[in-house]
Short mmCIF file of C-alpha atoms in Angstrom, two decimals:
data_model
loop_
_atom_site.label_atom_id
_atom_site.label_comp_id
_atom_site.label_asym_id
_atom_site.label_seq_id
_atom_site.Cartn_x
_atom_site.Cartn_y
_atom_site.Cartn_z
CA MET T 462 -23.67 -9.27 -41.84
CA ASN T 463 -22.91 -7.04 -38.53
CA SER T 464 -20.41 -7.51 -36.51
CA PHE T 465 -21.34 -5.20 -33.73
CA PRO T 466 -22.38 -6.63 -30.60
CA TRP T 467 -25.92 -5.99 -30.46
CA LEU T 468 -27.23 -8.04 -28.05
CA THR T 469 -24.53 -7.78 -25.29
CA LEU T 470 -25.37 -3.86 -25.51
CA PHE T 471 -28.93 -4.41 -25.19
CA VAL T 472 -28.61 -7.12 -21.95
CA VAL T 473 -25.72 -5.20 -20.53
CA LEU T 474 -27.25 -1.90 -21.34
CA PRO T 475 -30.07 -2.02 -18.59
CA ILE T 476 -28.38 -3.36 -15.58
CA SER T 477 -24.96 -0.82 -16.36
CA SER T 478 -27.18 2.25 -16.05
CA GLY T 479 -29.21 0.68 -13.18
CA LEU T 480 -26.21 0.43 -11.26
CA LEU T 481 -25.31 4.29 -11.65
CA ILE T 482 -28.27 5.07 -10.55
CA PHE T 483 -27.02 4.59 -6.52
CA PHE T 484 -24.85 7.73 -7.45
CA LEU T 485 -27.94 9.77 -7.93
CA PRO T 486 -29.76 12.01 -5.27
CA HIS T 487 -30.67 9.97 -2.38
CA LYS T 488 -34.18 12.36 -2.66
CA GLY T 489 -33.94 13.52 -6.41
CA ASN T 490 -37.03 11.02 -6.71
CA LYS T 491 -38.24 12.99 -9.88
CA ILE T 492 -34.33 12.60 -11.33
CA ILE T 493 -34.61 8.67 -11.06
CA ARG T 494 -37.73 7.94 -12.66
CA LEU T 495 -36.89 10.03 -15.43
CA TYR T 496 -33.39 8.64 -15.56
CA THR T 497 -34.76 5.25 -15.74
CA LEU T 498 -37.59 5.82 -17.79
CA PHE T 499 -34.64 7.35 -20.25
CA PHE T 500 -32.58 4.40 -20.76
CA CYS T 501 -36.03 1.60 -21.01
CA ILE T 502 -36.96 3.94 -23.78
CA LEU T 503 -33.12 4.15 -24.98
CA GLU T 504 -33.25 0.80 -25.12
CA LEU T 505 -36.48 0.01 -27.07
CA LEU T 506 -36.07 2.37 -30.09
CA LEU T 507 -31.85 0.66 -30.00
CA MET T 508 -33.47 -2.63 -30.57
CA THR T 509 -36.34 -1.02 -32.80
CA TYR T 510 -32.93 0.09 -35.09
CA ALA T 511 -31.15 -2.94 -35.09
CA PHE T 512 -34.22 -5.82 -35.57
CA SER T 513 -35.03 -3.48 -38.69
CA TYR T 514 -31.85 -3.34 -40.45
CA TYR T 515 -30.06 -6.87 -39.56
CA PHE T 516 -33.10 -9.39 -38.81
CA GLN T 517 -34.03 -10.94 -42.09
CA LEU T 518 -37.60 -11.61 -41.49
CA ASP T 519 -37.97 -14.81 -44.31
CA ASP T 520 -34.32 -16.41 -42.36
CA PRO T 521 -35.42 -19.08 -39.76
CA LEU T 522 -31.99 -19.33 -38.72
CA ILE T 523 -30.15 -17.72 -35.89
CA GLN T 524 -29.10 -13.82 -36.52
CA LEU T 525 -27.05 -11.30 -34.92
CA PRO T 526 -24.58 -13.91 -33.70
CA GLU T 527 -21.95 -13.30 -30.78
CA ASP T 528 -19.82 -15.94 -30.01
CA PHE T 529 -17.07 -14.95 -27.06
CA LYS T 530 -15.03 -17.49 -24.88
CA TRP T 531 -16.13 -16.39 -21.29
CA ILE T 532 -14.96 -18.87 -19.02
CA LEU T 533 -11.58 -20.51 -20.52
CA PHE T 534 -11.64 -23.58 -18.00
CA PHE T 535 -15.15 -25.17 -17.60
CA ASP T 536 -15.73 -23.73 -22.47
CA PHE T 537 -17.94 -21.30 -20.89
CA HIS T 538 -19.02 -18.79 -23.80
CA TRP T 539 -21.14 -15.59 -24.13
CA ARG T 540 -23.49 -16.87 -26.98
CA PHE T 541 -26.32 -14.74 -28.23
CA GLY T 542 -28.48 -14.84 -31.19
CA ILE T 543 -31.87 -14.42 -32.31
CA ASP T 544 -34.57 -15.32 -34.81
CA GLY T 545 -38.58 -15.86 -35.59
CA LEU T 546 -39.57 -16.92 -31.95
CA SER T 547 -37.34 -15.16 -30.31
CA VAL T 548 -37.63 -11.36 -31.48
CA GLY T 549 -41.19 -11.25 -30.34
CA PRO T 550 -40.54 -11.73 -27.25
CA ILE T 551 -37.88 -9.33 -26.91
CA PHE T 552 -39.90 -6.68 -28.31
CA LEU T 553 -42.56 -7.40 -25.84
CA THR T 554 -40.26 -7.23 -22.85
CA GLY T 555 -38.97 -3.58 -24.01
CA PHE T 556 -41.91 -2.11 -24.42
CA ILE T 557 -43.61 -3.81 -21.32
CA THR T 558 -40.94 -2.57 -19.31
CA THR T 559 -40.85 0.82 -20.17
CA LEU T 560 -44.34 1.34 -19.55
CA ALA T 561 -44.29 -0.61 -16.47
CA THR T 562 -41.39 1.99 -15.34
CA LEU T 563 -43.85 4.70 -16.25
CA ALA T 564 -46.75 3.25 -13.98
CA ALA T 565 -43.93 2.56 -10.87
CA TRP T 566 -44.58 6.90 -11.24
CA PRO T 567 -46.03 7.22 -8.19
CA VAL T 568 -43.80 4.76 -5.82
CA THR T 569 -41.30 7.11 -3.85
CA ARG T 570 -39.85 4.71 -1.53
CA ASN T 571 -36.68 3.61 -2.17
CA SER T 572 -37.35 4.57 -5.13
CA ARG T 573 -33.23 4.18 -5.86
CA LEU T 574 -33.03 0.05 -5.39
CA PHE T 575 -37.09 -0.36 -6.85
CA HIS T 576 -35.87 1.54 -10.02
CA PHE T 577 -32.51 -1.13 -10.19
CA MET T 578 -34.58 -3.78 -9.63
CA MET T 579 -36.62 -2.65 -12.76
CA LEU T 580 -33.44 -2.15 -15.33
CA ALA T 581 -31.77 -5.88 -13.39
CA MET T 582 -34.23 -7.54 -14.47
CA TYR T 583 -34.89 -5.92 -18.05
CA SER T 584 -31.01 -6.71 -18.72
CA GLY T 585 -32.02 -10.82 -17.75
CA GLN T 586 -35.13 -11.20 -19.38
CA ILE T 587 -33.42 -9.33 -23.00
CA GLY T 588 -30.51 -11.98 -22.06
CA PHE T 589 -33.00 -14.95 -21.39
CA PHE T 590 -34.90 -14.94 -25.34
CA SER T 591 -31.62 -14.25 -26.64
CA SER T 592 -28.78 -16.68 -25.41
CA GLN T 593 -27.92 -19.41 -27.51
CA ASP T 594 -26.18 -21.60 -25.10
CA LEU T 595 -28.02 -23.65 -22.37
CA LEU T 596 -25.59 -22.48 -19.46
CA LEU T 597 -26.64 -19.00 -20.29
CA PHE T 598 -30.24 -19.45 -20.26
CA PHE T 599 -30.21 -20.80 -17.23
CA ILE T 600 -27.96 -17.98 -15.46
CA MET T 601 -30.62 -15.33 -16.99
CA TRP T 602 -33.54 -17.71 -15.53
CA GLU T 603 -31.89 -17.51 -12.35
CA LEU T 604 -31.21 -13.16 -12.70
CA GLU T 605 -34.66 -12.68 -12.41
CA LEU T 606 -35.80 -14.41 -8.60
CA ILE T 607 -33.60 -11.58 -6.39
CA PRO T 608 -35.39 -8.50 -8.33
CA ILE T 609 -39.04 -10.09 -8.41
CA TYR T 610 -38.53 -11.10 -4.76
CA LEU T 611 -37.12 -7.94 -4.13
CA LEU T 612 -39.58 -5.56 -5.47
CA LEU T 613 -42.70 -8.17 -3.80
CA ALA T 614 -41.00 -8.38 -0.03
CA MET T 615 -40.15 -4.28 0.03
CA TRP T 616 -43.25 -2.90 -2.14
CA GLY T 617 -46.23 -5.12 -2.14
CA GLY T 618 -48.88 -5.66 0.28
CA LYS T 619 -50.04 -6.48 3.53
CA LYS T 620 -48.93 -10.59 3.31
CA ARG T 621 -46.19 -9.06 1.29
CA LEU T 622 -43.13 -11.90 2.85
CA TYR T 623 -45.75 -14.48 2.55
CA SER T 624 -46.19 -13.87 -1.03
CA ALA T 625 -42.44 -13.11 -1.82
CA THR T 626 -41.19 -16.52 0.14
CA LYS T 627 -44.15 -18.89 -1.70
CA PHE T 628 -42.08 -17.67 -4.91
CA ILE T 629 -38.73 -17.91 -4.24
CA LEU T 630 -39.77 -21.19 -3.19
CA TYR T 631 -41.52 -22.36 -5.93
CA THR T 632 -39.43 -20.80 -8.77
CA ALA T 633 -35.83 -21.76 -7.12
CA GLY T 634 -37.10 -24.94 -6.26
CA SER T 635 -37.82 -25.33 -10.11
CA SER T 636 -34.69 -23.86 -11.13
CA ILE T 637 -32.84 -27.40 -9.99
CA PHE T 638 -34.39 -29.58 -12.52
CA LEU T 639 -33.48 -27.03 -15.43
CA LEU T 640 -29.85 -26.76 -14.03
CA MET T 641 -29.85 -30.78 -13.48
CA GLY T 642 -31.03 -31.26 -16.51
CA ALA T 643 -28.45 -28.68 -18.81
CA PHE T 644 -25.81 -30.53 -17.57
CA GLY T 645 -26.99 -33.67 -18.19
CA ILE T 646 -27.67 -33.41 -21.87
CA ALA T 647 -24.46 -31.21 -22.42
CA LEU T 648 -22.44 -33.90 -20.52
CA TYR T 649 -23.66 -36.37 -22.42
CA GLY T 650 -22.81 -38.28 -25.40
CA SER T 651 -19.20 -35.32 -25.23
CA ASN T 652 -15.85 -35.57 -24.04
CA GLU T 653 -16.36 -31.39 -23.49
CA PRO T 654 -19.22 -30.69 -22.19
CA THR T 655 -21.28 -28.30 -24.94
CA PHE T 656 -24.04 -26.59 -23.82
CA HIS T 657 -24.28 -25.15 -27.85
CA PHE T 658 -28.50 -24.96 -28.46
CA GLU T 659 -27.17 -25.73 -32.16
CA THR T 660 -24.75 -28.61 -31.11
CA LEU T 661 -27.63 -29.55 -28.63
CA ALA T 662 -30.57 -29.87 -31.51
CA ASN T 663 -28.62 -31.97 -33.48
CA GLN T 664 -27.37 -34.99 -30.70
CA PRO T 665 -29.71 -37.76 -30.31
CA TYR T 666 -30.65 -39.15 -26.98
CA PRO T 667 -31.72 -42.77 -25.82
CA MET T 668 -35.85 -42.15 -25.39
CA ALA T 669 -35.07 -43.26 -21.62
CA LEU T 670 -33.02 -40.37 -20.81
CA GLU T 671 -35.09 -37.81 -23.63
CA ILE T 672 -37.67 -38.38 -21.38
CA LEU T 673 -35.70 -37.83 -18.49
CA PHE T 674 -34.40 -34.59 -19.51
CA TYR T 675 -38.00 -33.65 -20.51
CA ILE T 676 -39.88 -34.14 -17.38
CA GLY T 677 -36.59 -31.98 -15.90
CA PHE T 678 -37.44 -29.50 -18.45
CA PHE T 679 -40.96 -29.35 -18.03
CA ILE T 680 -41.56 -29.25 -14.43
CA SER T 681 -39.20 -26.16 -14.29
CA PHE T 682 -41.75 -24.20 -17.32
CA ALA T 683 -44.33 -25.57 -16.10
CA VAL T 684 -43.78 -23.73 -12.73
CA LYS T 685 -42.94 -20.53 -14.37
CA SER T 686 -46.19 -20.50 -16.79
CA PRO T 687 -47.69 -21.54 -14.87
CA ILE T 688 -49.44 -25.16 -15.94
CA ILE T 689 -51.65 -26.75 -12.77
CA PRO T 690 -51.30 -27.89 -10.46
CA LEU T 691 -47.97 -25.93 -10.04
CA HIS T 692 -49.59 -22.24 -10.36
CA THR T 693 -50.69 -22.26 -6.26
CA TRP T 694 -47.99 -19.23 -6.29
CA LEU T 695 -49.31 -17.01 -9.14
CA SER T 696 -52.42 -15.82 -7.48
CA ASP T 697 -50.40 -15.09 -4.01
CA THR T 698 -47.65 -13.72 -6.02
CA HIS T 699 -50.00 -10.84 -8.29
CA GLY T 700 -52.61 -10.11 -4.79
CA GLU T 701 -49.77 -8.46 -3.15
CA ALA T 702 -47.04 -7.02 -5.73
CA HIS T 703 -47.29 -3.21 -6.77
CA TYR T 704 -49.53 -3.81 -10.32
CA SER T 705 -46.25 -2.10 -12.11
CA THR T 706 -44.37 -5.06 -10.91
CA CYS T 707 -47.65 -6.96 -12.19
CA MET T 708 -47.25 -5.77 -15.60
CA LEU T 709 -43.84 -8.07 -15.89
CA LEU T 710 -44.81 -10.82 -14.12
CA ALA T 711 -47.80 -10.77 -16.28
CA GLY T 712 -46.50 -9.19 -19.31
CA ILE T 713 -42.83 -11.12 -19.56
CA LEU T 714 -42.11 -13.32 -16.91
CA LEU T 715 -45.29 -16.28 -17.37
CA LYS T 716 -43.91 -15.90 -21.01
CA MET T 717 -40.91 -17.27 -20.37
CA GLY T 718 -41.66 -20.44 -19.40
CA ALA T 719 -44.01 -20.91 -22.53
CA TYR T 720 -40.53 -19.47 -24.76
CA GLY T 721 -39.06 -22.53 -22.12
CA LEU T 722 -41.38 -24.79 -23.39
CA VAL T 723 -40.88 -24.58 -27.31
CA ARG T 724 -37.17 -23.59 -27.08
CA ILE T 725 -36.04 -26.49 -25.34
CA ASN T 726 -38.54 -28.63 -25.08
CA MET T 727 -39.93 -29.21 -28.44
CA GLU T 728 -36.39 -28.16 -30.50
CA LEU T 729 -34.01 -30.12 -28.20
CA LEU T 730 -36.64 -33.04 -27.74
CA PRO T 731 -38.48 -33.54 -30.54
CA HIS T 732 -38.94 -37.34 -29.34
CA ALA T 733 -40.15 -37.25 -25.69
CA HIS T 734 -42.24 -34.43 -26.90
CA SER T 735 -44.45 -36.02 -29.51
CA LEU T 736 -44.61 -38.51 -26.43
CA PHE T 737 -45.89 -36.84 -24.09
CA SER T 738 -48.04 -34.03 -26.41
CA PRO T 739 -51.68 -36.00 -26.33
CA TRP T 740 -50.81 -35.78 -21.89
CA PHE T 741 -50.19 -31.98 -22.13
CA VAL T 742 -53.14 -31.51 -24.87
CA LEU T 743 -55.51 -32.82 -21.96
CA VAL T 744 -53.94 -30.67 -19.15
CA GLY T 745 -54.47 -27.48 -21.64
CA SER T 746 -57.93 -28.81 -22.13
CA MET T 747 -58.66 -28.71 -17.89
CA GLN T 748 -56.60 -25.33 -17.49
CA ILE T 749 -58.96 -23.81 -19.91
CA ILE T 750 -62.11 -24.84 -17.97
CA TYR T 751 -60.06 -24.76 -14.91
CA ALA T 752 -60.07 -20.94 -14.35
CA ALA T 753 -63.82 -20.32 -14.27
CA PRO T 754 -64.82 -21.51 -11.10
CA THR T 755 -61.74 -21.00 -9.56
CA SER T 756 -61.96 -17.13 -10.67
CA PHE T 757 -65.26 -16.78 -9.26
CA GLY T 758 -63.73 -17.72 -5.72
CA GLN T 759 -61.38 -14.55 -5.71
CA ARG T 760 -62.86 -11.74 -3.63
CA ASN T 761 -59.48 -10.05 -4.88
CA LEU T 762 -60.04 -8.01 -8.21
CA LYS T 763 -55.73 -8.73 -9.31
CA LYS T 764 -55.99 -12.59 -7.64
CA ARG T 765 -58.72 -12.96 -10.23
CA ILE T 766 -56.90 -11.37 -13.40
CA ALA T 767 -54.43 -13.90 -12.50
CA HIS T 768 -56.54 -16.70 -12.46
CA SER T 769 -57.41 -15.64 -16.23
CA SER T 770 -54.11 -16.07 -17.13
CA VAL T 771 -53.70 -19.88 -16.11
CA SER T 772 -56.65 -19.96 -18.81
CA HIS T 773 -54.74 -18.16 -21.41
CA MET T 774 -52.03 -20.41 -20.66
CA GLY T 775 -54.22 -23.25 -21.91
CA PHE T 776 -54.15 -22.19 -24.90
CA ILE T 777 -50.51 -21.91 -25.55
CA LEU T 778 -49.89 -25.48 -24.30
CA LEU T 779 -52.64 -26.84 -26.46
CA GLY T 780 -50.53 -25.10 -29.63
CA ILE T 781 -47.24 -26.52 -28.73
CA SER T 782 -48.73 -29.92 -27.79
CA SER T 783 -50.93 -29.72 -31.34
CA ILE T 784 -47.17 -30.45 -33.13
CA THR T 785 -48.87 -28.19 -36.39
CA ASP T 786 -47.72 -24.80 -37.85
CA LEU T 787 -51.23 -23.77 -37.05
CA GLY T 788 -51.08 -24.66 -32.93
CA LEU T 789 -47.64 -23.79 -32.36
CA ASN T 790 -48.13 -19.73 -34.50
CA GLY T 791 -51.25 -19.41 -32.59
CA ALA T 792 -48.96 -20.31 -29.33
CA ILE T 793 -46.65 -17.24 -30.25
CA LEU T 794 -49.28 -15.38 -30.37
CA GLN T 795 -50.92 -16.22 -27.22
CA ILE T 796 -47.55 -15.03 -25.84
CA ILE T 797 -47.64 -11.64 -27.59
CA SER T 798 -51.25 -10.97 -26.71
CA HIS T 799 -51.59 -11.86 -23.35
CA GLY T 800 -48.56 -10.21 -22.67
CA PHE T 801 -50.14 -6.99 -23.39
CA ILE T 802 -53.71 -7.95 -22.29
CA GLY T 803 -52.49 -9.65 -18.80
CA ALA T 804 -50.09 -5.97 -18.32
CA GLY T 805 -53.20 -3.77 -19.03
CA LEU T 806 -55.56 -5.30 -16.99
CA PHE T 807 -53.17 -5.02 -13.94
CA PHE T 808 -51.87 -1.99 -14.43
CA LEU T 809 -55.70 -0.07 -14.39
CA ALA T 810 -56.47 -2.66 -11.34
CA GLY T 811 -53.55 -0.83 -9.72
CA THR T 812 -54.91 2.88 -11.12
CA ASN T 813 -58.08 1.95 -9.74
CA TYR T 814 -56.61 0.95 -5.76
CA ASP T 815 -55.16 4.47 -6.09
CA ARG T 816 -58.29 6.31 -5.75
CA THR T 817 -60.14 3.92 -3.61
CA GLN T 818 -58.47 1.88 -1.53
CA LEU T 819 -60.10 -0.85 -2.50
CA LEU T 820 -59.39 -4.47 -3.89
CA TYR T 821 -62.22 -6.86 -2.64
CA LEU T 822 -65.12 -7.19 -5.46
CA ASP T 823 -67.39 -7.21 -3.74
CA GLU T 824 -66.60 -3.92 -2.00
CA MET T 825 -67.00 -2.17 -5.23
CA GLY T 826 -69.51 -0.98 -6.93
CA GLY T 827 -70.99 2.26 -8.86
CA MET T 828 -67.45 3.36 -10.15
CA GLY T 829 -68.55 3.58 -14.04
CA ILE T 830 -69.80 6.83 -12.93
CA PRO T 831 -67.19 8.96 -11.79
CA MET T 832 -64.37 7.34 -13.82
CA PRO T 833 -65.45 7.06 -17.26
CA LYS T 834 -62.17 6.48 -19.00
CA ILE T 835 -61.07 3.64 -16.39
CA PHE T 836 -64.56 2.32 -17.16
CA THR T 837 -64.06 2.35 -20.67
CA LEU T 838 -60.53 1.02 -21.04
CA PHE T 839 -60.96 -1.66 -18.22
CA SER T 840 -64.45 -3.00 -20.03
CA ILE T 841 -62.04 -3.24 -23.61
CA LEU T 842 -59.44 -4.95 -22.09
CA SER T 843 -61.66 -7.22 -20.66
CA LEU T 844 -63.43 -8.24 -23.83
CA ALA T 845 -59.74 -8.75 -24.86
CA SER T 846 -59.54 -11.26 -22.58
CA LEU T 847 -62.35 -13.29 -23.25
CA ALA T 848 -61.29 -13.13 -27.19
CA LEU T 849 -63.74 -10.89 -28.65
CA PRO T 850 -63.23 -10.70 -32.92
CA GLY T 851 -61.05 -7.75 -33.66
CA MET T 852 -58.78 -8.42 -30.60
CA SER T 853 -55.95 -9.89 -30.86
CA GLY T 854 -56.83 -12.63 -28.29
CA PHE T 855 -59.73 -13.78 -30.99
CA PHE T 856 -57.18 -14.60 -33.89
CA SER T 857 -54.84 -16.43 -31.36
CA GLU T 858 -57.05 -18.75 -29.72
CA LEU T 859 -59.28 -19.17 -33.10
CA ILE T 860 -55.33 -20.54 -34.77
CA VAL T 861 -54.70 -22.86 -32.40
CA PHE T 862 -58.57 -23.99 -32.27
CA PHE T 863 -57.74 -25.03 -35.66
CA GLY T 864 -54.01 -26.35 -35.21
CA ILE T 865 -56.16 -28.70 -32.72
CA ILE T 866 -58.03 -29.44 -35.87
CA THR T 867 -55.79 -30.27 -38.59
CA ALA T 868 -53.27 -32.04 -36.13
CA LYS T 869 -52.13 -35.58 -37.03
CA LYS T 870 -51.37 -37.01 -34.70
CA TYR T 871 -54.35 -37.27 -32.79
CA LEU T 872 -58.10 -38.99 -33.76
CA PHE T 873 -61.05 -37.53 -35.30
CA LEU T 874 -63.29 -38.63 -32.02
CA SER T 875 -59.95 -37.52 -29.98
CA LYS T 876 -60.41 -34.13 -31.75
CA ILE T 877 -64.03 -33.26 -31.56
CA LEU T 878 -64.30 -33.76 -28.00
CA ILE T 879 -60.55 -31.34 -27.46
CA CYS T 880 -62.76 -28.62 -29.70
CA PHE T 881 -65.69 -29.04 -26.87
CA VAL T 882 -64.11 -28.68 -23.70
CA ILE T 883 -62.32 -25.69 -25.67
CA ALA T 884 -65.65 -24.49 -26.67
CA VAL T 885 -66.84 -25.00 -23.26
CA GLY T 886 -64.12 -22.95 -21.44
CA MET T 887 -65.07 -20.30 -24.06
CA LEU T 888 -68.12 -19.86 -23.07
CA LEU T 889 -67.01 -19.78 -19.16
CA THR T 890 -64.44 -17.12 -19.71
CA PRO T 891 -66.90 -14.26 -20.29
CA LEU T 892 -68.83 -15.31 -17.63
CA TYR T 893 -65.98 -14.50 -14.84
CA LEU T 894 -64.70 -11.21 -16.69
CA LEU T 895 -68.02 -9.79 -17.13
CA SER T 896 -69.24 -10.20 -13.61
CA MET T 897 -65.48 -8.52 -12.91
CA VAL T 898 -66.62 -5.59 -14.55
CA ARG T 899 -70.37 -5.69 -13.76
CA GLN T 900 -69.19 -5.95 -9.36
CA MET T 901 -66.77 -2.76 -10.42
CA PHE T 902 -68.85 -0.48 -12.81
CA TYR T 903 -71.86 -0.90 -11.86
CA GLY T 904 -74.62 -0.55 -9.04
CA TYR T 905 -74.30 2.11 -5.83
CA LYS T 906 -71.73 0.95 -3.13
CA LEU T 907 -68.90 3.04 -3.89
CA PHE T 908 -71.48 6.59 -3.74
CA ASN T 909 -71.86 5.47 -0.11
CA ALA T 910 -68.28 4.64 0.75
CA LYS T 911 -66.82 6.75 3.19
CA ASN T 912 -63.50 8.61 1.99
CA ALA T 913 -64.30 7.81 -1.58
CA SER T 914 -62.27 10.35 -3.37
CA CYS T 915 -63.00 9.49 -7.17
CA PHE T 916 -61.17 11.27 -9.95
CA ASP T 917 -60.41 9.81 -13.67
CA SER T 918 -57.23 9.06 -15.54
CA GLY T 919 -54.55 11.50 -15.88
CA PRO T 920 -52.61 12.21 -18.93
CA ARG T 921 -49.56 9.10 -17.39
CA GLU T 922 -52.24 6.58 -17.17
CA LEU T 923 -54.14 7.34 -20.11
CA PHE T 924 -51.01 7.56 -22.67
CA VAL T 925 -50.29 3.88 -20.77
CA SER T 926 -53.73 2.48 -21.09
CA LEU T 927 -53.73 3.53 -24.40
CA SER T 928 -50.09 2.68 -25.52
CA ILE T 929 -51.26 -1.19 -24.54
CA LEU T 930 -54.31 -1.05 -25.91
CA LEU T 931 -52.91 -0.33 -29.48
CA PRO T 932 -51.16 -3.16 -30.33
CA VAL T 933 -54.03 -5.52 -28.83
CA ILE T 934 -56.42 -3.95 -31.56
CA THR T 935 -53.71 -3.61 -34.27
CA ILE T 936 -52.30 -7.75 -34.21
CA GLY T 937 -56.38 -8.02 -33.58
CA ILE T 938 -56.96 -6.65 -36.91
CA TYR T 939 -53.37 -7.70 -38.53
CA PRO T 940 -52.63 -10.18 -37.23
CA ASP T 941 -49.57 -11.14 -39.65
CA PHE T 942 -47.68 -7.95 -37.90
CA VAL T 943 -46.60 -10.78 -35.22
CA LEU T 944 -46.80 -13.70 -37.26
CA SER T 945 -44.74 -12.49 -39.93
CA LEU T 946 -41.84 -12.55 -37.10
CA SER T 947 -42.51 -16.44 -36.34
CA VAL T 948 -43.70 -18.55 -39.47
CA ASP T 949 -40.75 -19.34 -40.84
CA LYS T 950 -39.09 -20.35 -37.57
CA VAL T 951 -42.37 -22.49 -36.72
CA GLU T 952 -41.58 -24.12 -40.08
CA THR T 953 -38.27 -25.02 -39.40
CA ILE T 954 -39.03 -26.44 -35.92
CA ILE T 955 -42.49 -28.53 -37.13
CA SER T 956 -40.37 -30.01 -40.39
CA MET T 957 -36.79 -30.70 -39.30
CA TYR T 958 -37.78 -32.39 -35.82
CA PHE T 959 -41.21 -34.21 -36.67
CA TYR T 960 -42.18 -35.05 -40.16
CA ASN T 961 -38.41 -36.54 -41.37
#
């Protein structure tokens, strides 16, 4: 047994070290960048050490538990713990945040505040994925909003204030449903309110009340994921944000919504989830197809990449709604896979903008010859996004596909129709991704552009790109690298909540 509060350390270290940034020299941009990068790497190394030594893969129960009374009057606890469901997203957070910090190297304006926001987000994300208390879960969920808002409003593009306002209205508005649901569940059937996940998971609810709670939580997580029709903030936010912020948005922030659906909706409210899952299979199928025509309509490169995230979320929703071991494992694998692929595509889109100052696809063309490294890396990650065999996206989508086929809940004819819709969506996906690559890298437009100064990927950019590409290929060749983390926890969720 380990008594050291590792998870508290992982939550407190980034934000506390971020506060010390303001005592560093005002014009020491290089010092600030190195300082932030040092603590990101330190946190990642400490997580690797702690989880390697103290996390047991074959134990589906909560590990590294911490429980301290925080507010005595309200019986509010500082309660953390991890299991197979949370350890993957925690590692993803550490990895992507470290690379996003390295990607933000060109940022020099208000450098101290920028890097403090990056570290504050780091703390909030680790706290969110390791929370075992519903109110603490909500606080960590909210901790994301202010850093993202400021990163958008201060370091975004021309329409940054519009995008930041739209983001905060959508996410803060949806958070009200999360807070109401948290208090409703905590206060029901108990003389003293409890927010402890383990206690709440064993608490029965009247069906009508469980449905009400489920809808509230679903709205909150659907906005963050995003799920249609609550996705319209996504393209504006990605289109205006600095590409290091886009890496955090696509790599981690969107995954918080999917994680919440599994952790809260599936684990705490199983009967309502079983009731709503056929409808969400329909929504997930529509979402996969919906991404194709809407992506084609996006001239902005980053907005087109953002719309591809809507399609990937469709597969995650299908896996969660299949109520099978295969489907849920596939959804978790897709969360990790798209975290890497999405972050990589946004990083390369940003490095392309640094060189050409072009955002619109119809203004691009001919970049393959002057920038062969960026062309190669962008093409590989685009192929990974469309689920090319040998890449991480292939196995995650395949496992979800088999999860739907083997689902006992659905009739044979309905499974055939669902699989047909998924297949159509998978055929449409290469059209908008490969057309994006064609518009960017083929043709002759850029050769005639004025002030076009093109130089290929430098050592820093090559390192970030290859660091993202390596796990994409590793998971594609050996998916058990991720599945071994979650398989026992998934089995417990399915057997305990649906088949007893």
